[in-house]
PDB file of C-alpha atoms in Angstrom:
ATOM      1  CA  MET T  11      76.743-300.234  15.551  1.00  0.00           C
ATOM      2  CA  SER T  12      76.310-303.350  13.422  1.00  0.00           C
ATOM      3  CA  ASP T  13      75.039-305.422  16.364  1.00  0.00           C
ATOM      4  CA  VAL T  14      72.202-302.920  17.120  1.00  0.00           C
ATOM      5  CA  ARG T  15      69.192-303.398  14.864  1.00  0.00           C
ATOM      6  CA  LEU T  16      66.272-301.012  14.840  1.00  0.00           C
ATOM      7  CA  THR T  17      62.947-302.644  15.562  1.00  0.00           C
ATOM      8  CA  THR T  18      59.369-301.437  15.711  1.00  0.00           C
ATOM      9  CA  PRO T  19      58.516-300.833  18.532  1.00  0.00           C
ATOM     10  CA  PRO T  20      61.976-300.339  19.963  1.00  0.00           C
ATOM     11  CA  PRO T  21      62.978-302.601  22.770  1.00  0.00           C
ATOM     12  CA  GLN T  22      62.350-301.358  26.338  1.00  0.00           C
ATOM     13  CA  PRO T  23      64.840-303.069  28.551  1.00  0.00           C
ATOM     14  CA  GLN T  24      64.289-300.545  31.353  1.00  0.00           C
ATOM     15  CA  ALA T  25      60.645-301.621  31.889  1.00  0.00           C
ATOM     16  CA  ALA T  26      61.675-305.127  32.922  1.00  0.00           C
ATOM     17  CA  THR T  27      64.396-303.703  35.125  1.00  0.00           C
ATOM     18  CA  LEU T  28      61.907-301.260  36.712  1.00  0.00           C
ATOM     19  CA  ALA T  29      59.359-304.059  37.197  1.00  0.00           C
ATOM     20  CA  GLY T  30      61.990-306.163  38.848  1.00  0.00           C
ATOM     21  CA  GLN T  31      62.728-303.355  41.309  1.00  0.00           C
ATOM     22  CA  LEU T  32      59.047-302.884  42.373  1.00  0.00           C
ATOM     23  CA  THR T  33      57.540-304.780  45.252  1.00  0.00           C
ATOM     24  CA  PRO T  34      54.450-306.991  44.820  1.00  0.00           C
ATOM     25  CA  GLU T  35      52.326-304.453  46.689  1.00  0.00           C
ATOM     26  CA  GLN T  36      53.342-301.649  44.322  1.00  0.00           C
ATOM     27  CA  LEU T  37      52.640-303.841  41.315  1.00  0.00           C
ATOM     28  CA  ARG T  38      49.197-304.670  42.685  1.00  0.00           C
ATOM     29  CA  ARG T  39      48.327-300.966  43.184  1.00  0.00           C
ATOM     30  CA  MET T  40      49.521-300.113  39.686  1.00  0.00           C
ATOM     31  CA  GLU T  41      47.279-302.814  38.223  1.00  0.00           C
ATOM     32  CA  ILE T  42      44.296-301.620  40.233  1.00  0.00           C
ATOM     33  CA  ASN T  43      44.796-297.988  39.080  1.00  0.00           C
ATOM     34  CA  ARG T  44      45.120-299.145  35.470  1.00  0.00           C
ATOM     35  CA  LEU T  45      41.865-301.088  35.667  1.00  0.00           C
ATOM     36  CA  LYS T  46      40.073-298.118  37.292  1.00  0.00           C
ATOM     37  CA  ALA T  47      41.282-295.787  34.551  1.00  0.00           C
ATOM     38  CA  LYS T  48      40.091-298.174  31.826  1.00  0.00           C
ATOM     39  CA  ALA T  49      36.682-298.484  33.529  1.00  0.00           C
ATOM     40  CA  LYS T  50      36.237-294.709  33.713  1.00  0.00           C
ATOM     41  CA  ALA T  51      37.296-294.350  30.097  1.00  0.00           C
ATOM     42  CA  ARG T  52      34.703-296.936  29.002  1.00  0.00           C
ATOM     43  CA  GLU T  53      32.025-295.212  31.088  1.00  0.00           C
ATOM     44  CA  TRP T  54      32.806-291.832  29.539  1.00  0.00           C
ATOM     45  CA  GLN T  55      32.771-293.285  26.009  1.00  0.00           C
ATOM     46  CA  ALA T  56      29.371-294.874  26.656  1.00  0.00           C
ATOM     47  CA  LYS T  57      27.974-291.582  27.942  1.00  0.00           C
ATOM     48  CA  GLN T  58      29.304-289.731  24.900  1.00  0.00           C
ATOM     49  CA  ALA T  59      27.784-292.283  22.543  1.00  0.00           C
ATOM     50  CA  ALA T  60      24.386-292.019  24.280  1.00  0.00           C
ATOM     51  CA  SER T  61      24.344-288.206  24.196  1.00  0.00           C
ATOM     52  CA  SER T  62      25.417-288.041  20.549  1.00  0.00           C
ATOM     53  CA  SER T  63      22.889-290.633  19.412  1.00  0.00           C
ATOM     54  CA  THR T  64      19.857-289.047  21.155  1.00  0.00           C
ATOM     55  CA  PRO T  65      18.529-286.036  19.134  1.00  0.00           C
ATOM     56  CA  ASN T  66      16.947-283.021  20.812  1.00  0.00           C
ATOM     57  CA  SER T  67      13.546-281.412  20.095  1.00  0.00           C
ATOM     58  CA  ASN T  68      14.901-279.894  16.869  1.00  0.00           C
ATOM     59  CA  ASN T  69      16.098-283.339  15.676  1.00  0.00           C
ATOM     60  CA  LYS T  70      19.694-282.176  16.117  1.00  0.00           C
ATOM     61  CA  ARG T  71      22.510-283.689  18.078  1.00  0.00           C
ATOM     62  CA  PRO T  72      23.257-281.754  21.262  1.00  0.00           C
ATOM     63  CA  ILE T  73      26.465-279.805  21.461  1.00  0.00           C
ATOM     64  CA  THR T  74      28.868-281.433  23.902  1.00  0.00           C
ATOM     65  CA  VAL T  75      32.111-280.236  25.359  1.00  0.00           C
ATOM     66  CA  GLU T  76      35.074-282.557  25.449  1.00  0.00           C
ATOM     67  CA  PRO T  77      36.249-283.115  29.013  1.00  0.00           C
ATOM     68  CA  HIS T  78      39.735-282.301  30.113  1.00  0.00           C
ATOM     69  CA  SER T  79      42.374-284.960  29.666  1.00  0.00           C
ATOM     70  CA  ARG T  80      42.913-285.089  33.400  1.00  0.00           C
ATOM     71  CA  ASN T  81      39.309-286.174  33.892  1.00  0.00           C
ATOM     72  CA  ALA T  82      39.473-288.609  31.002  1.00  0.00           C
ATOM     73  CA  ALA T  83      42.571-290.263  32.421  1.00  0.00           C
ATOM     74  CA  GLY T  84      40.691-291.102  35.563  1.00  0.00           C
ATOM     75  CA  ASN T  85      42.538-288.866  37.958  1.00  0.00           C
ATOM     76  CA  ASP T  86      41.236-289.460  41.494  1.00  0.00           C
ATOM     77  CA  ASN T  87      42.258-286.006  42.705  1.00  0.00           C
ATOM     78  CA  THR T  88      39.251-284.538  44.605  1.00  0.00           C
ATOM     79  CA  GLU T  89      40.865-281.222  45.437  1.00  0.00           C
ATOM     80  CA  TYR T  90      38.288-279.235  43.433  1.00  0.00           C
ATOM     81  CA  THR T  91      35.271-281.077  44.878  1.00  0.00           C
ATOM     82  CA  ARG T  92      36.390-280.956  48.481  1.00  0.00           C
ATOM     83  CA  ALA T  93      34.118-279.031  50.902  1.00  0.00           C
ATOM     84  CA  PRO T  94      35.412-275.583  51.992  1.00  0.00           C
ATOM     85  CA  LYS T  95      37.161-275.482  55.311  1.00  0.00           C
ATOM     86  CA  PRO T  96      35.576-273.471  58.147  1.00  0.00           C
ATOM     87  CA  LEU T  97      37.065-270.090  58.946  1.00  0.00           C
ATOM     88  CA  PRO T  98      39.701-270.188  61.664  1.00  0.00           C
ATOM     89  CA  ARG T  99      38.586-268.841  65.027  1.00  0.00           C
ATOM     90  CA  ASP T 100      40.360-265.801  66.359  1.00  0.00           C
ATOM     91  CA  THR T 101      42.599-266.938  69.187  1.00  0.00           C
ATOM     92  CA  ARG T 102      42.141-263.596  70.943  1.00  0.00           C
ATOM     93  CA  LEU T 103      38.461-264.383  71.545  1.00  0.00           C
ATOM     94  CA  MET T 104      39.070-267.779  73.101  1.00  0.00           C
ATOM     95  CA  GLY T 105      37.329-267.956  76.453  1.00  0.00           C
ATOM     96  CA  LYS T 106      35.583-264.578  75.949  1.00  0.00           C
ATOM     97  CA  TYR T 107      32.140-263.469  74.795  1.00  0.00           C
ATOM     98  CA  ILE T 108      30.749-260.327  73.165  1.00  0.00           C
ATOM     99  CA  GLU T 109      27.771-258.679  74.823  1.00  0.00           C
ATOM    100  CA  TYR T 110      25.426-256.591  72.654  1.00  0.00           C
ATOM    101  CA  ASP T 111      22.953-254.025  73.957  1.00  0.00           C
ATOM    102  CA  LEU T 112      19.868-254.902  71.935  1.00  0.00           C
ATOM    103  CA  SER T 113      17.998-251.826  73.187  1.00  0.00           C
ATOM    104  CA  LYS T 114      20.442-249.556  71.323  1.00  0.00           C
ATOM    105  CA  MET T 115      20.600-251.555  68.088  1.00  0.00           C
ATOM    106  CA  VAL T 116      18.828-250.028  65.069  1.00  0.00           C
ATOM    107  CA  ASN T 117      17.447-252.001  62.155  1.00  0.00           C
ATOM    108  CA  ARG T 118      18.844-250.269  59.056  1.00  0.00           C
ATOM    109  CA  LYS T 119      16.992-252.560  56.616  1.00  0.00           C
ATOM    110  CA  GLY T 120      20.210-253.515  54.848  1.00  0.00           C
ATOM    111  CA  GLY T 121      21.157-249.893  54.257  1.00  0.00           C
ATOM    112  CA  PHE T 122      18.186-249.043  52.021  1.00  0.00           C
ATOM    113  CA  LEU T 123      15.415-247.921  54.385  1.00  0.00           C
ATOM    114  CA  VAL T 124      16.379-245.964  57.480  1.00  0.00           C
ATOM    115  CA  GLU T 125      13.688-245.253  60.040  1.00  0.00           C
ATOM    116  CA  ASP T 126      14.045-242.209  62.283  1.00  0.00           C
ATOM    117  CA  GLY T 127      12.026-243.792  65.066  1.00  0.00           C
ATOM    118  CA  LYS T 128       9.174-241.269  64.851  1.00  0.00           C
ATOM    119  CA  GLU T 129       5.942-243.127  64.256  1.00  0.00           C
ATOM    120  CA  ILE T 130       3.126-240.917  62.976  1.00  0.00           C
ATOM    121  CA  ASP T 131      -0.335-242.018  64.009  1.00  0.00           C
ATOM    122  CA  GLU T 132      -3.556-241.433  62.113  1.00  0.00           C
ATOM    123  CA  GLU T 133      -4.561-238.382  64.168  1.00  0.00           C
ATOM    124  CA  THR T 134      -1.263-236.605  63.473  1.00  0.00           C
ATOM    125  CA  ARG T 135      -1.502-237.448  59.772  1.00  0.00           C
ATOM    126  CA  ARG T 136      -5.065-236.107  59.644  1.00  0.00           C
ATOM    127  CA  LYS T 137      -4.038-232.824  61.293  1.00  0.00           C
ATOM    128  CA  GLU T 138      -1.122-232.436  58.903  1.00  0.00           C
ATOM    129  CA  MET T 139      -3.392-232.959  55.886  1.00  0.00           C
ATOM    130  CA  LEU T 140      -5.817-230.367  57.296  1.00  0.00           C
ATOM    131  CA  ARG T 141      -3.019-227.813  57.741  1.00  0.00           C
ATOM    132  CA  GLU T 142      -1.783-228.520  54.211  1.00  0.00           C
ATOM    133  CA  ALA T 143      -5.297-227.959  52.852  1.00  0.00           C
ATOM    134  CA  GLN T 144      -5.551-224.646  54.730  1.00  0.00           C
ATOM    135  CA  ARG T 145      -2.239-223.476  53.271  1.00  0.00           C
ATOM    136  CA  ALA T 146      -3.152-224.624  49.754  1.00  0.00           C
ATOM    137  CA  LYS T 147      -6.463-222.756  49.944  1.00  0.00           C
ATOM    138  CA  GLN T 148      -4.550-219.467  49.977  1.00  0.00           C
ATOM    139  CA  ASN T 149      -2.653-220.244  46.748  1.00  0.00           C
ATOM    140  CA  PHE T 150      -5.559-220.488  44.312  1.00  0.00           C
ATOM    141  CA  ASP T 151      -5.129-218.652  41.035  1.00  0.00           C
ATOM    142  CA  PRO T 152      -6.963-215.284  40.941  1.00  0.00           C
ATOM    143  CA  PRO T 153      -9.573-214.508  38.284  1.00  0.00           C
ATOM    144  CA  VAL T 154      -8.578-212.651  35.112  1.00  0.00           C
ATOM    145  CA  TYR T 155     -10.542-209.489  34.184  1.00  0.00           C
ATOM    146  CA  LEU T 156     -10.896-208.381  30.571  1.00  0.00           C
ATOM    147  CA  ASP T 157     -11.987-204.897  31.612  1.00  0.00           C
ATOM    148  CA  PRO T 158      -8.955-202.792  32.667  1.00  0.00           C
ATOM    149  CA  GLU T 159     -11.136-200.891  35.115  1.00  0.00           C
ATOM    150  CA  LEU T 160     -11.812-204.084  37.087  1.00  0.00           C
ATOM    151  CA  THR T 161      -8.171-205.143  37.209  1.00  0.00           C
ATOM    152  CA  PRO T 162      -6.763-204.536  40.719  1.00  0.00           C
ATOM    153  CA  LYS T 163      -3.837-202.115  40.921  1.00  0.00           C
ATOM    154  CA  CYS T 164      -1.159-201.410  43.491  1.00  0.00           C
ATOM    155  CA  ARG T 165      -2.243-198.906  46.151  1.00  0.00           C
ATOM    156  CA  GLU T 166       1.198-197.257  46.096  1.00  0.00           C
ATOM    157  CA  CYS T 167       2.302-197.068  42.452  1.00  0.00           C
ATOM    158  CA  GLY T 168      -0.757-198.224  40.462  1.00  0.00           C
ATOM    159  CA  SER T 169       0.953-201.253  38.934  1.00  0.00           C
ATOM    160  CA  VAL T 170      -1.170-204.234  37.891  1.00  0.00           C
ATOM    161  CA  ASP T 171       1.589-206.679  38.890  1.00  0.00           C
ATOM    162  CA  ILE T 172       0.318-207.102  42.439  1.00  0.00           C
ATOM    163  CA  ASP T 173       0.855-209.862  44.962  1.00  0.00           C
ATOM    164  CA  PHE T 174      -2.372-211.869  44.740  1.00  0.00           C
ATOM    165  CA  THR T 175      -1.616-213.708  47.993  1.00  0.00           C
ATOM    166  CA  PHE T 176      -1.730-210.382  49.862  1.00  0.00           C
ATOM    167  CA  LYS T 177      -4.921-209.436  48.048  1.00  0.00           C
ATOM    168  CA  LYS T 178      -6.660-212.724  48.826  1.00  0.00           C
ATOM    169  CA  VAL T 179      -5.565-213.050  52.461  1.00  0.00           C
ATOM    170  CA  PHE T 180      -5.197-209.445  53.676  1.00  0.00           C
ATOM    171  CA  GLY T 181      -7.330-207.639  51.097  1.00  0.00           C
ATOM    172  CA  CYS T 182      -4.337-205.407  50.318  1.00  0.00           C
ATOM    173  CA  CYS T 183      -3.385-204.650  46.697  1.00  0.00           C
ATOM    174  CA  VAL T 184       0.352-204.014  46.627  1.00  0.00           C
ATOM    175  CA  CYS T 185       3.087-205.013  44.195  1.00  0.00           C
ATOM    176  CA  ASN T 186       6.261-206.827  45.156  1.00  0.00           C
ATOM    177  CA  LYS T 187       8.409-203.749  44.519  1.00  0.00           C
ATOM    178  CA  CYS T 188       6.476-201.511  46.911  1.00  0.00           C
ATOM    179  CA  LYS T 189       6.220-204.311  49.432  1.00  0.00           C
ATOM    180  CA  ASN T 190      10.005-204.678  49.530  1.00  0.00           C
ATOM    181  CA  GLU T 191      10.658-200.912  49.523  1.00  0.00           C
ATOM    182  CA  LYS T 192       8.323-200.199  52.464  1.00  0.00           C
ATOM    183  CA  PRO T 193       8.823-202.883  55.126  1.00  0.00           C
ATOM    184  CA  GLU T 194       7.476-200.505  57.803  1.00  0.00           C
ATOM    185  CA  LEU T 195       4.025-201.011  56.261  1.00  0.00           C
ATOM    186  CA  TYR T 196       3.957-204.344  54.450  1.00  0.00           C
ATOM    187  CA  SER T 197       6.276-206.588  56.428  1.00  0.00           C
ATOM    188  CA  LEU T 198       4.823-209.640  58.134  1.00  0.00           C
ATOM    189  CA  LEU T 199       4.687-210.076  61.906  1.00  0.00           C
ATOM    190  CA  THR T 200       4.462-213.329  63.790  1.00  0.00           C
ATOM    191  CA  LYS T 201       1.895-214.041  66.465  1.00  0.00           C
ATOM    192  CA  THR T 202       4.516-213.769  69.208  1.00  0.00           C
ATOM    193  CA  GLU T 203       5.655-210.341  67.996  1.00  0.00           C
ATOM    194  CA  CYS T 204       2.070-209.070  67.967  1.00  0.00           C
ATOM    195  CA  LYS T 205       1.514-210.254  71.538  1.00  0.00           C
ATOM    196  CA  GLU T 206       4.778-208.863  72.917  1.00  0.00           C
ATOM    197  CA  ASP T 207       5.105-205.572  70.976  1.00  0.00           C
ATOM    198  CA  TYR T 208       1.461-204.540  70.504  1.00  0.00           C
ATOM    199  CA  LEU T 209      -0.032-206.261  73.591  1.00  0.00           C
ATOM    200  CA  LEU T 210      -2.718-208.138  71.661  1.00  0.00           C
ATOM    201  CA  THR T 211      -4.497-211.200  73.025  1.00  0.00           C
ATOM    202  CA  ASP T 212      -5.048-214.645  71.502  1.00  0.00           C
ATOM    203  CA  PRO T 213      -8.786-214.151  70.823  1.00  0.00           C
ATOM    204  CA  GLU T 214      -8.032-210.935  68.924  1.00  0.00           C
ATOM    205  CA  LEU T 215      -5.313-212.582  66.850  1.00  0.00           C
ATOM    206  CA  ARG T 216      -7.457-215.610  66.014  1.00  0.00           C
ATOM    207  CA  ASP T 217     -10.342-213.449  64.759  1.00  0.00           C
ATOM    208  CA  HIS T 218      -9.812-213.497  60.986  1.00  0.00           C
ATOM    209  CA  GLU T 219     -12.315-210.696  60.363  1.00  0.00           C
ATOM    210  CA  LEU T 220     -10.587-208.458  62.889  1.00  0.00           C
ATOM    211  CA  LEU T 221      -6.998-209.287  61.906  1.00  0.00           C
ATOM    212  CA  PRO T 222      -6.556-211.445  58.786  1.00  0.00           C
ATOM    213  CA  HIS T 223      -3.520-213.700  58.901  1.00  0.00           C
ATOM    214  CA  LEU T 224      -1.486-215.800  56.492  1.00  0.00           C
ATOM    215  CA  LEU T 225      -0.792-219.449  57.336  1.00  0.00           C
ATOM    216  CA  LYS T 226       2.681-220.872  56.787  1.00  0.00           C
ATOM    217  CA  ALA T 227       4.265-224.178  57.721  1.00  0.00           C
ATOM    218  CA  ASN T 228       5.877-224.062  61.143  1.00  0.00           C
ATOM    219  CA  PRO T 229       9.677-223.901  60.667  1.00  0.00           C
ATOM    220  CA  HIS T 230      10.351-225.637  63.992  1.00  0.00           C
ATOM    221  CA  SER T 231       8.411-228.832  63.290  1.00  0.00           C
ATOM    222  CA  ALA T 232       6.097-230.015  60.530  1.00  0.00           C
ATOM    223  CA  THR T 233       3.716-231.584  63.047  1.00  0.00           C
ATOM    224  CA  TRP T 234       3.140-228.344  64.979  1.00  0.00           C
ATOM    225  CA  ASN T 235       0.377-225.837  64.260  1.00  0.00           C
ATOM    226  CA  ASN T 236       0.695-223.513  61.300  1.00  0.00           C
ATOM    227  CA  MET T 237       2.551-220.250  61.773  1.00  0.00           C
ATOM    228  CA  MET T 238       0.273-217.174  61.705  1.00  0.00           C
ATOM    229  CA  LEU T 239       1.643-214.064  59.936  1.00  0.00           C
ATOM    230  CA  PHE T 240      -0.003-210.623  60.173  1.00  0.00           C
ATOM    231  CA  LEU T 241       0.409-207.504  58.042  1.00  0.00           C
ATOM    232  CA  ARG T 242       2.216-204.794  59.985  1.00  0.00           C
ATOM    233  CA  TYR T 243       0.118-201.752  59.047  1.00  0.00           C
ATOM    234  CA  GLN T 244      -3.124-203.625  59.824  1.00  0.00           C
ATOM    235  CA  VAL T 245      -1.822-204.661  63.247  1.00  0.00           C
ATOM    236  CA  GLU T 246      -0.654-201.113  64.037  1.00  0.00           C
ATOM    237  CA  GLU T 247      -3.926-199.620  62.811  1.00  0.00           C
ATOM    238  CA  TYR T 248      -5.988-201.854  65.101  1.00  0.00           C
ATOM    239  CA  ALA T 249      -3.677-201.787  68.142  1.00  0.00           C
ATOM    240  CA  ILE T 250      -2.859-198.064  68.134  1.00  0.00           C
ATOM    241  CA  ASN T 251      -6.014-196.490  66.754  1.00  0.00           C
ATOM    242  CA  LYS T 252      -8.755-198.820  68.026  1.00  0.00           C
ATOM    243  CA  LYS T 253      -7.503-200.617  71.123  1.00  0.00           C
ATOM    244  CA  TRP T 254      -5.066-198.272  72.891  1.00  0.00           C
ATOM    245  CA  GLY T 255      -5.926-194.968  71.219  1.00  0.00           C
ATOM    246  CA  SER T 256      -2.383-193.681  70.655  1.00  0.00           C
ATOM    247  CA  THR T 257       1.250-194.697  70.702  1.00  0.00           C
ATOM    248  CA  GLU T 258       1.717-192.912  74.056  1.00  0.00           C
ATOM    249  CA  ALA T 259      -1.003-195.034  75.634  1.00  0.00           C
ATOM    250  CA  LEU T 260       0.555-198.180  74.146  1.00  0.00           C
ATOM    251  CA  ASP T 261       3.986-197.222  75.496  1.00  0.00           C
ATOM    252  CA  ALA T 262       2.516-196.430  78.909  1.00  0.00           C
ATOM    253  CA  GLU T 263       0.749-199.789  79.048  1.00  0.00           C
ATOM    254  CA  TYR T 264       3.940-201.514  77.943  1.00  0.00           C
ATOM    255  CA  GLU T 265       5.978-199.783  80.666  1.00  0.00           C
ATOM    256  CA  LYS T 266       3.304-200.630  83.212  1.00  0.00           C
ATOM    257  CA  ARG T 267       3.399-204.321  82.307  1.00  0.00           C
ATOM    258  CA  VAL T 268       7.192-204.370  82.317  1.00  0.00           C
ATOM    259  CA  ALA T 269       7.211-202.786  85.778  1.00  0.00           C
ATOM    260  CA  GLU T 270       4.584-205.279  86.965  1.00  0.00           C
ATOM    261  CA  LYS T 271       6.668-208.180  85.668  1.00  0.00           C
ATOM    262  CA  LYS T 272       9.727-206.753  87.373  1.00  0.00           C
ATOM    263  CA  ARG T 273       7.794-206.320  90.631  1.00  0.00           C
ATOM    264  CA  GLN T 274       6.458-209.866  90.474  1.00  0.00           C
ATOM    265  CA  ARG T 275       9.946-211.171  89.743  1.00  0.00           C
ATOM    266  CA  GLN T 276      11.365-209.224  92.695  1.00  0.00           C
ATOM    267  CA  LYS T 277       8.558-210.441  94.930  1.00  0.00           C
ATOM    268  CA  LYS T 278       9.204-214.023  93.934  1.00  0.00           C
ATOM    269  CA  PHE T 279      12.923-213.568  94.576  1.00  0.00           C
ATOM    270  CA  GLU T 280      12.304-212.074  98.034  1.00  0.00           C
ATOM    271  CA  LYS T 281       9.898-214.866  98.884  1.00  0.00           C
ATOM    272  CA  GLY T 282      12.477-217.459  97.927  1.00  0.00           C
ATOM    273  CA  LEU T 283      15.134-215.613  99.912  1.00  0.00           C
ATOM    274  CA  HIS T 284      12.829-215.480 102.940  1.00  0.00           C
ATOM    275  CA  GLU T 285      12.167-219.206 102.688  1.00  0.00           C
ATOM    276  CA  LEU T 286      15.906-219.837 102.444  1.00  0.00           C
ATOM    277  CA  ARG T 287      16.601-217.732 105.530  1.00  0.00           C
ATOM    278  CA  LYS T 288      13.810-219.450 107.407  1.00  0.00           C
ATOM    279  CA  ARG T 289      15.165-222.876 106.567  1.00  0.00           C
ATOM    280  CA  THR T 290      18.664-221.715 107.575  1.00  0.00           C
ATOM    281  CA  LYS T 291      17.438-220.373 110.939  1.00  0.00           C
ATOM    282  CA  GLU T 292      15.467-223.518 111.610  1.00  0.00           C
ATOM    283  CA  SER T 293      18.462-225.663 110.811  1.00  0.00           C
ATOM    284  CA  LEU T 294      20.721-223.585 113.103  1.00  0.00           C
ATOM    285  CA  TRP T 295      18.146-223.662 115.917  1.00  0.00           C
ATOM    286  CA  GLN T 296      17.745-227.401 115.508  1.00  0.00           C
ATOM    287  CA  GLN T 297      21.514-227.794 115.491  1.00  0.00           C
ATOM    288  CA  ARG T 298      21.819-225.840 118.753  1.00  0.00           C
ATOM    289  CA  LYS T 299      18.914-227.792 120.175  1.00  0.00           C
ATOM    290  CA  ASP T 300      20.612-231.038 119.311  1.00  0.00           C
ATOM    291  CA  GLU T 301      23.882-229.840 120.819  1.00  0.00           C
ATOM    292  CA  GLU T 302      22.265-228.977 124.188  1.00  0.00           C
ATOM    293  CA  HIS T 303      23.250-231.340 126.992  1.00  0.00           C
ATOM    294  CA  HIS T 304      20.524-233.101 128.959  1.00  0.00           C
ATOM    295  CA  HIS T 305      21.590-234.418 132.332  1.00  0.00           C
ATOM    296  CA  ASP T 306      21.034-238.052 133.007  1.00  0.00           C
ATOM    297  CA  PHE T 307      20.993-238.452 136.794  1.00  0.00           C
ATOM    298  CA  GLY T 308      21.596-241.776 138.370  1.00  0.00           C
ATOM    299  CA  VAL T 309      20.509-243.299 141.658  1.00  0.00           C
ATOM    300  CA  THR T 310      20.356-240.993 144.673  1.00  0.00           C
ATOM    301  CA  GLU T 311      23.279-241.386 146.985  1.00  0.00           C
ATOM    302  CA  ARG T 312      22.283-240.812 150.616  1.00  0.00           C
ATOM    303  CA  THR T 313      24.614-238.486 152.492  1.00  0.00           C
ATOM    304  CA  GLY T 314      22.834-238.113 155.838  1.00  0.00           C
ATOM    305  CA  GLU T 315      19.726-238.657 157.839  1.00  0.00           C
ATOM    306  CA  GLY T 316      16.342-237.243 156.945  1.00  0.00           C
ATOM    307  CA  GLY T 317      16.323-238.413 153.312  1.00  0.00           C
ATOM    308  CA  GLN T 318      19.019-236.061 152.058  1.00  0.00           C
ATOM    309  CA  GLY T 319      21.152-237.261 149.179  1.00  0.00           C
ATOM    310  CA  ILE T 320      23.018-236.407 146.009  1.00  0.00           C
ATOM    311  CA  GLN T 321      22.237-237.217 142.365  1.00  0.00           C
ATOM    312  CA  ARG T 322      25.117-237.184 139.901  1.00  0.00           C
ATOM    313  CA  CYS T 323      24.907-236.867 136.082  1.00  0.00           C
ATOM    314  CA  LYS T 324      26.278-239.930 134.342  1.00  0.00           C
ATOM    315  CA  THR T 325      27.744-237.901 131.450  1.00  0.00           C
ATOM    316  CA  CYS T 326      29.225-234.690 132.887  1.00  0.00           C
ATOM    317  CA  GLY T 327      29.282-235.453 136.636  1.00  0.00           C
ATOM    318  CA  PHE T 328      27.021-232.549 137.618  1.00  0.00           C
ATOM    319  CA  GLU T 329      25.668-232.977 141.146  1.00  0.00           C
ATOM    320  CA  VAL T 330      22.435-231.790 142.734  1.00  0.00           C
ATOM    321  CA  GLU T 331      21.213-232.155 146.278  1.00  0.00           C
ATOM    322  CA  VAL T 332      17.881-233.835 146.716  1.00  0.00           C
ATOM    323  CA  GLU T 333      15.724-234.614 149.701  1.00  0.00           C
ATOM    324  CA  GLU T 334      13.410-237.564 149.713  1.00  0.00           C
ATOM    325  CA  PHE T 335      10.330-237.614 151.901  1.00  0.00           C
TER     326      PHE T 335
END
């Protein structure tokens, strides 16, 4: 203990031993790394001094962030600045290709705008606006009367709470309660029902003075013509009383047309059956005709004097006697 004396700094005998164990190449690399680290440290100190001495627009020193000690020590590790590696290719697709059918691909606009593929031209848009204007014309607010005598009342119960759409379109004053309680009078009929059940024609149904109708949007497609709705008692009054005269005459005409349709359908069926039979007979006759054998006689073989001979069929061997002059 007495021989060991503490000194400042303490002796480092291992450094000389370690230096003696290193090769000249290792010593040279250590010196180069030390010099690089000192150069980077001086460069960083100069940059810090320049940034701290230059004031900003407010005559204040800019706020700086001290770099990490790893950067200050001059670490040459470029792991964080290295470019990202490309994605590995799937080995299952090596030597193969993917074929896309571009005719079936749909542009979804990134998932925000989806087109249904139905392009509407200007003519279709104009017709749709016209139909919308026709429907909106029926929904105008009715006038308000201060005189109770002028206020329209329901034709069934006398209520003033009438359906003004029915009054404006059909000229019929009826409340919603009576309209729902008596569907045999105030229900609405489509154009197809009027043509099939009451045997009315298109010109009669399109005449608004003869049969007023309510326009509604077509439930099958918005681009189709408006749906025409007729009031049942008005249709029955015109069809039964004015056109056909009575319900018996309407039923008789209906039965007559049904029988005529049935007769025409039967006639068409018989005509098709006749054509089928005719084609079948022709095919059988042609088949028999094709199956008939036609003799193909060869050269006449002479059998005696005077030009007599025999001709033989090449296919079946049938023989006929001939005489040549």
